[in-house]
Amino acid sequence: MTRTPADTQAADVIVVGAGPAGSSAAFHLAQAGVDVLLLEKAAFPRDKICGDGLTPRAVRQLVAMGIDLDAPGWARNQGLRIVGAGHRLELPWPELASFPPYGMVRTRMDFDELLARHAEKSGARLMERTAVTGPVIDEASGRVVGVTARPVDDRGRKVGDETTYRAPVVIAADGVSARIAIALGLERRENRPMGVAVRAYYETPRHDDPWMESWLELWDGAPGRSNLLPGYGWIFGVGDGTANVGLGILNTSKAFQNVDYKDVLQRWLSNTPEEWGFRDDAHRVGRIGSAALPMGFNRKPHYTRGVLLCGDSGGMVNPFNGEGIDYALESGHIAAETIVQALATPAGPARERVLEGYAAELESVYGGYFTLGRIFAKMIGNPTFMKQATKYGLPRTALMKFTLKLMANLTDPRDGDVSDRIINALSKVAPAA
């Protein structure tokens, strides 16, 4: 069918941003037969600063979307290796009915494009190099009824005329910038943790390590004879000859405001074994990059006036471990399911009640758990607590298995073991504030 210009500028749903959240929402909407317009300011392939690690929680969403995880470009891992206080502990991903027993690694350079193309193949209309400039608000109802956007060139500069795209529902999946939410007056909540992630790629013989590796202590020399650096580190093998190596630091740390993150990364890596290849910049592929991590629902409400916030735009990064891709994929899925039901309901108060159910569902699924995560983020911001927890916790394998389930949010909701029941109970009783 040939579309007129007016047809191409109208849809049932507009999704702003083709990252994991936006592409997940667009895919599930298109699968349900919804006319969805997916607007992305960049052109693929494009990079995002990230650890690239996908826990079983994210893998479950990819499997549900029909992504071929046996295709080239994926690196599969069997669990998490934790390093700290002189210990190295390997914890396999838990055997659960709700999640696959493996994780994956894939660079964001092609991961995001893979998801966006997958949504496009399912029927979503993807428009790249289209920078959304703001929401369109109906004066009579106060609802958002579309967005304005301008084309951009390959350097991100706005070119051409502004165009209005219209839809009765808009999904804001525009990442940490959250421009749509900010335009609607939804400011960041200062009582929520924020993090910064710094990462680089290095050519290394460790590229095919079957374990995702997490360092709970970062030293700028030999432990015991040097300074303990703020934050935690990771080494994730990409499987293509390189590893994603980085560190994260929370704003609950006293060093957060004044630290040079890139310097901390290089000081840590300069004391790793030489044969790993992380000491020499000649082995680095590309630049060292950094990005903010909006955690623990730091922007609410997640639904207002026809707009649903998904992924980073709604602060859906896990405060326990800085993981955001799985919650981006899940929130996109939940948003799509909500919208499908809403569009089947007559416009007006009844449809509005269905759409409001999106925010309620997020609170039910994540609210209590993220509250626990915010408490945890405050605790580990204290270097004394972190040092003692690492020293006395790592030697206790049973405790660390429990901690892995808690931090990665991997439990069976029914018929789980004792640790599952404890974590689920804690998440249920914790207030979703």
CSV table of C-alpha atoms in Angstrom, one decimal:
chain,number,residue,atom,x,y,z
A,1,MET,CA,0.0,0.0,0.0
A,2,THR,CA,1.3,3.4,-0.9
A,3,ARG,CA,1.2,5.9,1.9
A,4,THR,CA,0.6,9.6,1.5
A,5,PRO,CA,2.7,12.1,3.4
A,6,ALA,CA,-0.1,12.5,5.9
A,7,ASP,CA,-0.2,8.8,6.4
A,8,THR,CA,3.6,8.6,7.1
A,9,GLN,CA,3.3,11.3,9.7
A,10,ALA,CA,0.5,9.6,11.6
A,11,ALA,CA,0.5,6.3,13.6
A,12,ASP,CA,-1.3,4.5,16.3
A,13,VAL,CA,1.8,4.8,18.5
A,14,ILE,CA,5.0,6.9,18.3
A,15,VAL,CA,8.1,5.5,20.0
A,16,VAL,CA,10.9,8.0,20.6
A,17,GLY,CA,14.3,6.3,20.6
A,18,ALA,CA,15.4,3.0,19.1
A,19,GLY,CA,17.5,1.7,21.9
A,20,PRO,CA,16.5,-1.6,23.7
A,21,ALA,CA,13.4,-0.1,25.3
A,22,GLY,CA,12.1,1.5,22.2
A,23,SER,CA,12.8,-1.4,19.9
A,24,SER,CA,11.3,-3.8,22.3
A,25,ALA,CA,8.1,-1.8,22.5
A,26,ALA,CA,8.0,-1.3,18.8
A,27,PHE,CA,8.5,-5.0,18.1
A,28,HIS,CA,5.7,-6.1,20.5
A,29,LEU,CA,3.3,-3.5,19.2
A,30,ALA,CA,4.0,-4.4,15.6
A,31,GLN,CA,3.6,-8.1,16.4
A,32,ALA,CA,0.1,-7.2,17.7
A,33,GLY,CA,-0.8,-5.4,14.4
A,34,VAL,CA,-0.4,-1.9,15.8
A,35,ASP,CA,0.9,0.8,13.4
A,36,VAL,CA,4.0,2.1,15.2
A,37,LEU,CA,6.4,4.8,14.2
A,38,LEU,CA,9.9,4.4,15.7
A,39,LEU,CA,12.0,7.6,15.6
A,40,GLU,CA,15.7,7.4,16.1
A,41,LYS,CA,18.0,10.5,16.1
A,42,ALA,CA,21.1,8.6,15.0
A,43,ALA,CA,21.8,6.4,12.0
A,44,PHE,CA,22.7,2.7,12.6
A,45,PRO,CA,25.2,1.4,13.5
A,46,ARG,CA,25.8,3.6,16.4
A,47,ASP,CA,27.5,3.1,19.7
A,48,LYS,CA,26.3,3.4,23.3
A,49,ILE,CA,28.5,3.4,26.4
A,50,CYS,CA,27.6,0.2,28.2
A,51,GLY,CA,29.1,-2.9,29.7
A,52,ASP,CA,27.5,-5.0,27.0
A,53,GLY,CA,26.7,-7.8,29.5
A,54,LEU,CA,23.3,-9.4,29.4
A,55,THR,CA,22.2,-11.5,32.4
A,56,PRO,CA,19.6,-14.3,32.0
A,57,ARG,CA,16.9,-11.8,32.7
A,58,ALA,CA,17.7,-9.9,29.5
A,59,VAL,CA,18.3,-13.1,27.6
A,60,ARG,CA,14.7,-14.3,28.5
A,61,GLN,CA,13.3,-11.2,26.7
A,62,LEU,CA,15.5,-11.8,23.6
A,63,VAL,CA,14.4,-15.4,23.4
A,64,ALA,CA,10.7,-14.2,23.6
A,65,MET,CA,11.4,-11.8,20.8
A,66,GLY,CA,12.7,-14.6,18.6
A,67,ILE,CA,16.3,-13.3,18.4
A,68,ASP,CA,18.7,-15.9,17.1
A,69,LEU,CA,21.3,-16.2,19.9
A,70,ASP,CA,23.2,-18.8,18.0
A,71,ALA,CA,24.0,-16.4,15.2
A,72,PRO,CA,27.5,-14.9,14.9
A,73,GLY,CA,28.3,-11.9,17.1
A,74,TRP,CA,27.0,-13.4,20.4
A,75,ALA,CA,29.3,-14.5,23.2
A,76,ARG,CA,27.6,-16.8,25.7
A,77,ASN,CA,28.7,-17.0,29.3
A,78,GLN,CA,27.9,-19.4,32.2
A,79,GLY,CA,28.0,-17.1,35.2
A,80,LEU,CA,29.8,-14.4,37.2
A,81,ARG,CA,33.3,-14.5,38.5
A,82,ILE,CA,33.8,-12.2,41.5
A,83,VAL,CA,37.2,-10.9,42.4
A,84,GLY,CA,38.0,-9.2,45.7
A,85,ALA,CA,39.8,-9.4,49.1
A,86,GLY,CA,42.2,-12.0,47.7
A,87,HIS,CA,39.4,-14.3,46.5
A,88,ARG,CA,38.2,-15.4,43.1
A,89,LEU,CA,34.7,-17.0,43.2
A,90,GLU,CA,32.9,-18.4,40.2
A,91,LEU,CA,29.1,-18.5,40.5
A,92,PRO,CA,27.1,-20.1,37.7
A,93,TRP,CA,23.9,-18.5,36.7
A,94,PRO,CA,21.1,-20.1,38.8
A,95,GLU,CA,19.0,-23.0,37.5
A,96,LEU,CA,15.5,-21.5,37.4
A,97,ALA,CA,12.3,-22.2,35.7
A,98,SER,CA,11.8,-18.5,34.9
A,99,PHE,CA,15.1,-17.7,33.2
A,100,PRO,CA,17.6,-19.5,30.9
A,101,PRO,CA,20.8,-20.6,32.7
A,102,TYR,CA,23.2,-18.5,30.6
A,103,GLY,CA,24.0,-14.9,29.9
A,104,MET,CA,25.3,-13.2,26.7
A,105,VAL,CA,27.6,-10.4,25.6
A,106,ARG,CA,27.2,-8.3,22.5
A,107,THR,CA,28.5,-4.8,21.8
A,108,ARG,CA,25.9,-2.0,21.7
A,109,MET,CA,27.3,-1.0,18.3
A,110,ASP,CA,25.4,-3.8,16.7
A,111,PHE,CA,23.0,-5.0,19.5
A,112,ASP,CA,20.8,-1.9,19.2
A,113,GLU,CA,20.7,-2.1,15.4
A,114,LEU,CA,19.8,-5.8,15.5
A,115,LEU,CA,16.8,-5.0,17.8
A,116,ALA,CA,15.7,-2.0,15.7
A,117,ARG,CA,15.9,-4.0,12.5
A,118,HIS,CA,14.0,-6.9,14.1
A,119,ALA,CA,11.2,-4.5,15.1
A,120,GLU,CA,11.2,-3.1,11.5
A,121,LYS,CA,10.9,-6.6,10.0
A,122,SER,CA,7.9,-7.1,12.3
A,123,GLY,CA,6.2,-4.1,10.8
A,124,ALA,CA,7.4,-1.1,12.8
A,125,ARG,CA,8.2,2.0,10.7
A,126,LEU,CA,11.8,3.0,11.6
A,127,MET,CA,13.0,6.5,10.8
A,128,GLU,CA,16.7,7.1,11.5
A,129,ARG,CA,18.4,10.5,11.7
A,130,THR,CA,15.1,12.0,13.0
A,131,ALA,CA,15.7,14.0,16.2
A,132,VAL,CA,12.5,14.6,18.2
A,133,THR,CA,12.4,18.2,19.4
A,134,GLY,CA,9.4,18.0,21.7
A,135,PRO,CA,5.9,16.8,22.4
A,136,VAL,CA,2.8,18.1,20.7
A,137,ILE,CA,0.1,18.9,23.3
A,138,ASP,CA,-3.6,19.3,22.6
A,139,GLU,CA,-4.7,22.6,24.2
A,140,ALA,CA,-8.2,21.4,24.9
A,141,SER,CA,-7.3,18.1,26.7
A,142,GLY,CA,-3.7,18.7,27.8
A,143,ARG,CA,-2.8,15.3,26.4
A,144,VAL,CA,0.3,14.6,24.2
A,145,VAL,CA,-1.0,13.8,20.7
A,146,GLY,CA,2.4,13.5,18.9
A,147,VAL,CA,5.9,14.9,18.6
A,148,THR,CA,7.8,17.4,16.5
A,149,ALA,CA,11.1,16.3,14.9
A,150,ARG,CA,13.7,17.5,12.5
A,151,PRO,CA,16.1,15.5,10.3
A,152,VAL,CA,19.8,15.5,11.3
A,153,ASP,CA,22.9,14.9,9.3
A,154,ASP,CA,25.7,12.4,9.9
A,155,ARG,CA,27.2,14.6,12.6
A,156,GLY,CA,23.9,15.0,14.5
A,157,ARG,CA,23.2,18.6,13.3
A,158,LYS,CA,19.6,19.5,12.7
A,159,VAL,CA,18.9,20.1,9.0
A,160,GLY,CA,15.7,20.7,7.2
A,161,ASP,CA,12.2,21.7,8.4
A,162,GLU,CA,10.5,20.6,11.5
A,163,THR,CA,7.8,18.0,11.0
A,164,THR,CA,4.8,17.0,13.2
A,165,TYR,CA,4.1,13.3,13.8
A,166,ARG,CA,0.8,12.5,15.4
A,167,ALA,CA,-0.4,9.5,17.5
A,168,PRO,CA,-2.8,9.1,20.4
A,169,VAL,CA,-0.1,7.4,22.4
A,170,VAL,CA,3.6,8.2,22.7
A,171,ILE,CA,6.4,6.1,24.3
A,172,ALA,CA,9.4,8.1,25.5
A,173,ALA,CA,12.4,5.7,25.2
A,174,ASP,CA,14.8,8.5,24.7
A,175,GLY,CA,17.4,7.4,27.2
A,176,VAL,CA,19.1,9.3,30.1
A,177,SER,CA,18.5,12.6,28.4
A,178,ALA,CA,14.7,12.1,28.9
A,179,ARG,CA,13.8,15.1,26.8
A,180,ILE,CA,10.2,14.2,26.4
A,181,ALA,CA,9.8,13.7,30.2
A,182,ILE,CA,11.6,16.9,31.0
A,183,ALA,CA,9.4,18.8,28.5
A,184,LEU,CA,6.4,17.6,30.4
A,185,GLY,CA,7.8,18.8,33.7
A,186,LEU,CA,9.0,15.4,35.0
A,187,GLU,CA,12.3,16.3,36.7
A,188,ARG,CA,14.9,13.8,38.1
A,189,ARG,CA,14.3,12.8,41.7
A,190,GLU,CA,17.3,13.8,43.7
A,191,ASN,CA,16.8,11.1,46.3
A,192,ARG,CA,17.5,8.4,43.8
A,193,PRO,CA,21.0,7.0,43.2
A,194,MET,CA,22.9,7.9,40.0
A,195,GLY,CA,25.9,6.2,38.7
A,196,VAL,CA,28.6,6.7,36.1
A,197,ALA,CA,30.0,4.0,33.9
A,198,VAL,CA,33.3,4.2,32.1
A,199,ARG,CA,34.4,1.6,29.6
A,200,ALA,CA,36.8,0.8,26.8
A,201,TYR,CA,37.5,-2.2,24.5
A,202,TYR,CA,40.9,-3.9,24.5
A,203,GLU,CA,42.4,-6.6,22.4
A,204,THR,CA,43.0,-9.4,24.8
A,205,PRO,CA,43.5,-13.2,25.0
A,206,ARG,CA,40.6,-13.1,27.5
A,207,HIS,CA,38.1,-12.2,24.8
A,208,ASP,CA,36.4,-15.7,25.0
A,209,ASP,CA,36.3,-16.0,28.8
A,210,PRO,CA,33.1,-18.0,29.6
A,211,TRP,CA,32.6,-15.9,32.8
A,212,MET,CA,31.5,-12.3,33.2
A,213,GLU,CA,34.1,-11.0,35.7
A,214,SER,CA,33.3,-8.4,38.4
A,215,TRP,CA,36.0,-6.8,40.6
A,216,LEU,CA,34.7,-5.5,43.9
A,217,GLU,CA,38.0,-3.8,44.8
A,218,LEU,CA,40.0,-1.6,42.5
A,219,TRP,CA,43.6,-1.0,43.5
A,220,ASP,CA,46.1,1.4,41.9
A,221,GLY,CA,49.0,-1.0,42.8
A,222,ALA,CA,49.4,-4.3,44.6
A,223,PRO,CA,46.6,-4.8,47.2
A,224,GLY,CA,47.8,-3.8,50.7
A,225,ARG,CA,50.5,-1.6,49.3
A,226,SER,CA,48.4,0.9,47.3
A,227,ASN,CA,45.2,3.0,47.3
A,228,LEU,CA,41.8,1.5,47.1
A,229,LEU,CA,40.0,3.2,44.2
A,230,PRO,CA,36.3,4.1,44.3
A,231,GLY,CA,33.8,1.9,42.4
A,232,TYR,CA,33.7,-1.6,41.0
A,233,GLY,CA,35.1,-3.0,37.8
A,234,TRP,CA,34.2,-5.5,35.1
A,235,ILE,CA,35.8,-7.5,32.3
A,236,PHE,CA,33.4,-9.0,29.8
A,237,GLY,CA,34.7,-11.0,26.9
A,238,VAL,CA,33.1,-10.0,23.6
A,239,GLY,CA,34.3,-13.1,21.8
A,240,ASP,CA,35.7,-11.2,18.8
A,241,GLY,CA,39.3,-10.7,20.1
A,242,THR,CA,38.3,-7.9,22.5
A,243,ALA,CA,36.9,-7.5,25.9
A,244,ASN,CA,34.7,-4.7,27.3
A,245,VAL,CA,36.5,-3.4,30.4
A,246,GLY,CA,35.1,-0.7,32.6
A,247,LEU,CA,34.1,0.5,36.0
A,248,GLY,CA,31.1,2.0,37.7
A,249,ILE,CA,30.8,4.4,40.6
A,250,LEU,CA,27.7,5.5,42.5
A,251,ASN,CA,26.9,9.0,43.7
A,252,THR,CA,26.6,7.6,47.2
A,253,SER,CA,30.4,7.5,47.2
A,254,LYS,CA,32.2,10.6,48.5
A,255,ALA,CA,34.5,10.4,45.5
A,256,PHE,CA,31.7,10.7,43.0
A,257,GLN,CA,31.8,14.5,42.3
A,258,ASN,CA,35.6,14.9,42.2
A,259,VAL,CA,37.0,11.8,40.6
A,260,ASP,CA,38.5,11.6,37.1
A,261,TYR,CA,36.8,8.4,36.0
A,262,LYS,CA,39.0,7.7,33.0
A,263,ASP,CA,42.1,8.1,35.2
A,264,VAL,CA,40.7,5.7,37.8
A,265,LEU,CA,40.1,3.1,35.0
A,266,GLN,CA,43.6,3.4,33.7
A,267,ARG,CA,45.2,3.3,37.2
A,268,TRP,CA,43.3,0.1,37.9
A,269,LEU,CA,44.2,-1.5,34.5
A,270,SER,CA,47.8,-0.5,34.8
A,271,ASN,CA,48.1,-3.0,37.6
A,272,THR,CA,46.4,-6.0,35.9
A,273,PRO,CA,48.6,-8.8,34.5
A,274,GLU,CA,50.6,-7.6,31.5
A,275,GLU,CA,49.5,-10.6,29.4
A,276,TRP,CA,45.9,-9.5,29.5
A,277,GLY,CA,46.7,-6.5,27.3
A,278,PHE,CA,45.0,-3.9,29.4
A,279,ARG,CA,48.1,-2.0,30.4
A,280,ASP,CA,49.1,-0.9,26.9
A,281,ASP,CA,47.0,1.7,25.0
A,282,ALA,CA,48.2,0.1,21.8
A,283,HIS,CA,45.7,-2.7,22.6
A,284,ARG,CA,42.8,-0.4,23.2
A,285,VAL,CA,40.2,-0.3,20.4
A,286,GLY,CA,38.6,3.1,20.2
A,287,ARG,CA,38.2,5.7,22.9
A,288,ILE,CA,37.4,5.5,26.6
A,289,GLY,CA,33.8,6.6,27.0
A,290,SER,CA,31.5,7.4,29.9
A,291,ALA,CA,27.8,7.6,30.5
A,292,ALA,CA,25.3,8.3,33.4
A,293,LEU,CA,23.2,5.5,34.9
A,294,PRO,CA,19.8,6.7,36.1
A,295,MET,CA,18.7,4.3,38.8
A,296,GLY,CA,15.8,3.1,40.9
A,297,PHE,CA,12.9,4.9,39.2
A,298,ASN,CA,14.5,8.4,39.4
A,299,ARG,CA,11.9,9.9,37.1
A,300,LYS,CA,8.1,9.5,37.8
A,301,PRO,CA,5.3,9.1,37.1
A,302,HIS,CA,5.9,6.6,34.3
A,303,TYR,CA,2.7,7.5,32.7
A,304,THR,CA,1.2,10.9,32.2
A,305,ARG,CA,-1.1,12.5,29.6
A,306,GLY,CA,-0.7,9.9,26.8
A,307,VAL,CA,3.1,9.4,27.4
A,308,LEU,CA,4.7,6.2,28.8
A,309,LEU,CA,8.3,6.3,30.0
A,310,CYS,CA,10.4,3.2,29.2
A,311,GLY,CA,14.0,2.2,30.1
A,312,ASP,CA,16.5,4.9,31.1
A,313,SER,CA,14.0,7.7,30.5
A,314,GLY,CA,12.2,6.5,33.6
A,315,GLY,CA,15.3,5.7,35.6
A,316,MET,CA,15.0,1.9,35.3
A,317,VAL,CA,18.6,0.9,36.0
A,318,ASN,CA,19.0,-1.7,38.7
A,319,PRO,CA,20.6,0.0,41.8
A,320,PHE,CA,22.1,-3.3,42.8
A,321,ASN,CA,24.3,-3.8,39.8
A,322,GLY,CA,23.9,-1.0,37.3
A,323,GLU,CA,22.1,-3.2,34.8
A,324,GLY,CA,19.6,-1.5,32.5
A,325,ILE,CA,19.1,-3.4,29.3
A,326,ASP,CA,16.9,-6.1,30.8
A,327,TYR,CA,14.6,-3.5,32.4
A,328,ALA,CA,14.6,-1.6,29.2
A,329,LEU,CA,13.5,-4.7,27.3
A,330,GLU,CA,10.9,-5.6,29.9
A,331,SER,CA,9.4,-2.1,30.3
A,332,GLY,CA,9.1,-1.9,26.5
A,333,HIS,CA,7.2,-5.2,26.5
A,334,ILE,CA,4.9,-4.1,29.4
A,335,ALA,CA,4.2,-0.8,27.7
A,336,ALA,CA,3.3,-2.5,24.4
A,337,GLU,CA,0.9,-4.9,26.2
A,338,THR,CA,-0.7,-2.1,28.0
A,339,ILE,CA,-1.1,0.0,24.8
A,340,VAL,CA,-2.6,-2.9,22.8
A,341,GLN,CA,-5.3,-3.2,25.4
A,342,ALA,CA,-5.8,0.6,25.6
A,343,LEU,CA,-6.3,0.9,21.9
A,344,ALA,CA,-8.9,-1.7,22.0
A,345,THR,CA,-10.8,0.4,24.5
A,346,PRO,CA,-12.8,3.5,23.4
A,347,ALA,CA,-10.9,6.8,23.7
A,348,GLY,CA,-11.8,8.6,26.9
A,349,PRO,CA,-11.7,7.8,30.6
A,350,ALA,CA,-11.8,4.0,30.0
A,351,ARG,CA,-8.8,4.1,27.8
A,352,GLU,CA,-7.0,6.4,30.3
A,353,ARG,CA,-7.5,3.9,33.1
A,354,VAL,CA,-5.9,1.2,31.0
A,355,LEU,CA,-2.9,3.4,30.2
A,356,GLU,CA,-2.5,4.3,33.9
A,357,GLY,CA,-2.2,0.6,34.6
A,358,TYR,CA,1.3,0.7,33.0
A,359,ALA,CA,2.7,2.7,35.9
A,360,ALA,CA,0.9,0.5,38.4
A,361,GLU,CA,2.3,-2.6,36.8
A,362,LEU,CA,5.9,-1.2,37.0
A,363,GLU,CA,5.4,-0.4,40.7
A,364,SER,CA,4.1,-3.9,41.3
A,365,VAL,CA,6.9,-5.7,39.4
A,366,TYR,CA,9.9,-3.5,40.4
A,367,GLY,CA,8.9,-1.0,43.1
A,368,GLY,CA,9.8,-2.9,46.2
A,369,TYR,CA,12.9,-4.5,44.6
A,370,PHE,CA,14.3,-1.1,43.6
A,371,THR,CA,13.6,0.2,47.1
A,372,LEU,CA,15.9,-2.5,48.4
A,373,GLY,CA,18.4,-1.6,45.7
A,374,ARG,CA,18.5,2.1,46.8
A,375,ILE,CA,19.3,1.0,50.3
A,376,PHE,CA,22.0,-1.3,49.0
A,377,ALA,CA,23.5,1.6,46.9
A,378,LYS,CA,23.8,3.8,50.0
A,379,MET,CA,25.5,1.0,51.9
A,380,ILE,CA,28.1,0.2,49.3
A,381,GLY,CA,28.9,3.9,48.9
A,382,ASN,CA,30.6,3.5,52.3
A,383,PRO,CA,34.1,2.1,51.5
A,384,THR,CA,34.4,0.6,55.0
A,385,PHE,CA,31.2,-1.4,54.5
A,386,MET,CA,32.3,-2.5,51.1
A,387,LYS,CA,35.7,-3.6,52.3
A,388,GLN,CA,34.2,-5.6,55.2
A,389,ALA,CA,31.5,-7.1,53.0
A,390,THR,CA,34.0,-8.3,50.5
A,391,LYS,CA,36.4,-9.6,53.1
A,392,TYR,CA,33.9,-11.7,55.0
A,393,GLY,CA,31.3,-12.3,52.3
A,394,LEU,CA,33.3,-13.8,49.4
A,395,PRO,CA,34.6,-16.8,51.3
A,396,ARG,CA,31.0,-17.9,52.0
A,397,THR,CA,29.7,-19.5,48.7
A,398,ALA,CA,26.2,-20.0,49.9
A,399,LEU,CA,25.9,-16.4,50.8
A,400,MET,CA,27.3,-15.3,47.5
A,401,LYS,CA,24.9,-17.5,45.6
A,402,PHE,CA,22.1,-15.7,47.4
A,403,THR,CA,23.7,-12.3,46.7
A,404,LEU,CA,24.0,-13.1,43.0
A,405,LYS,CA,20.3,-13.9,42.8
A,406,LEU,CA,19.4,-10.7,44.8
A,407,MET,CA,21.6,-8.4,42.8
A,408,ALA,CA,20.7,-9.8,39.4
A,409,ASN,CA,17.0,-10.1,40.3
A,410,LEU,CA,16.9,-13.8,39.3
A,411,THR,CA,14.3,-15.7,41.3
A,412,ASP,CA,11.4,-18.0,40.6
A,413,PRO,CA,8.1,-16.4,41.7
A,414,ARG,CA,6.6,-19.8,42.6
A,415,ASP,CA,8.1,-23.1,43.8
A,416,GLY,CA,11.5,-21.5,44.2
A,417,ASP,CA,14.1,-22.4,46.9
A,418,VAL,CA,14.5,-20.7,50.2
A,419,SER,CA,16.6,-17.9,48.8
A,420,ASP,CA,14.0,-17.2,46.2
A,421,ARG,CA,11.3,-17.0,48.8
A,422,ILE,CA,13.3,-14.7,51.0
A,423,ILE,CA,14.2,-12.3,48.1
A,424,ASN,CA,10.6,-12.3,46.8
A,425,ALA,CA,9.2,-11.6,50.3
A,426,LEU,CA,11.6,-8.8,50.9
A,427,SER,CA,10.7,-7.2,47.6
A,428,LYS,CA,7.0,-7.6,48.4
A,429,VAL,CA,7.2,-5.9,51.8
A,430,ALA,CA,9.5,-3.1,50.8
A,431,PRO,CA,7.6,0.1,50.1
A,432,ALA,CA,7.5,1.1,46.5
A,433,ALA,CA,8.2,4.8,47.0
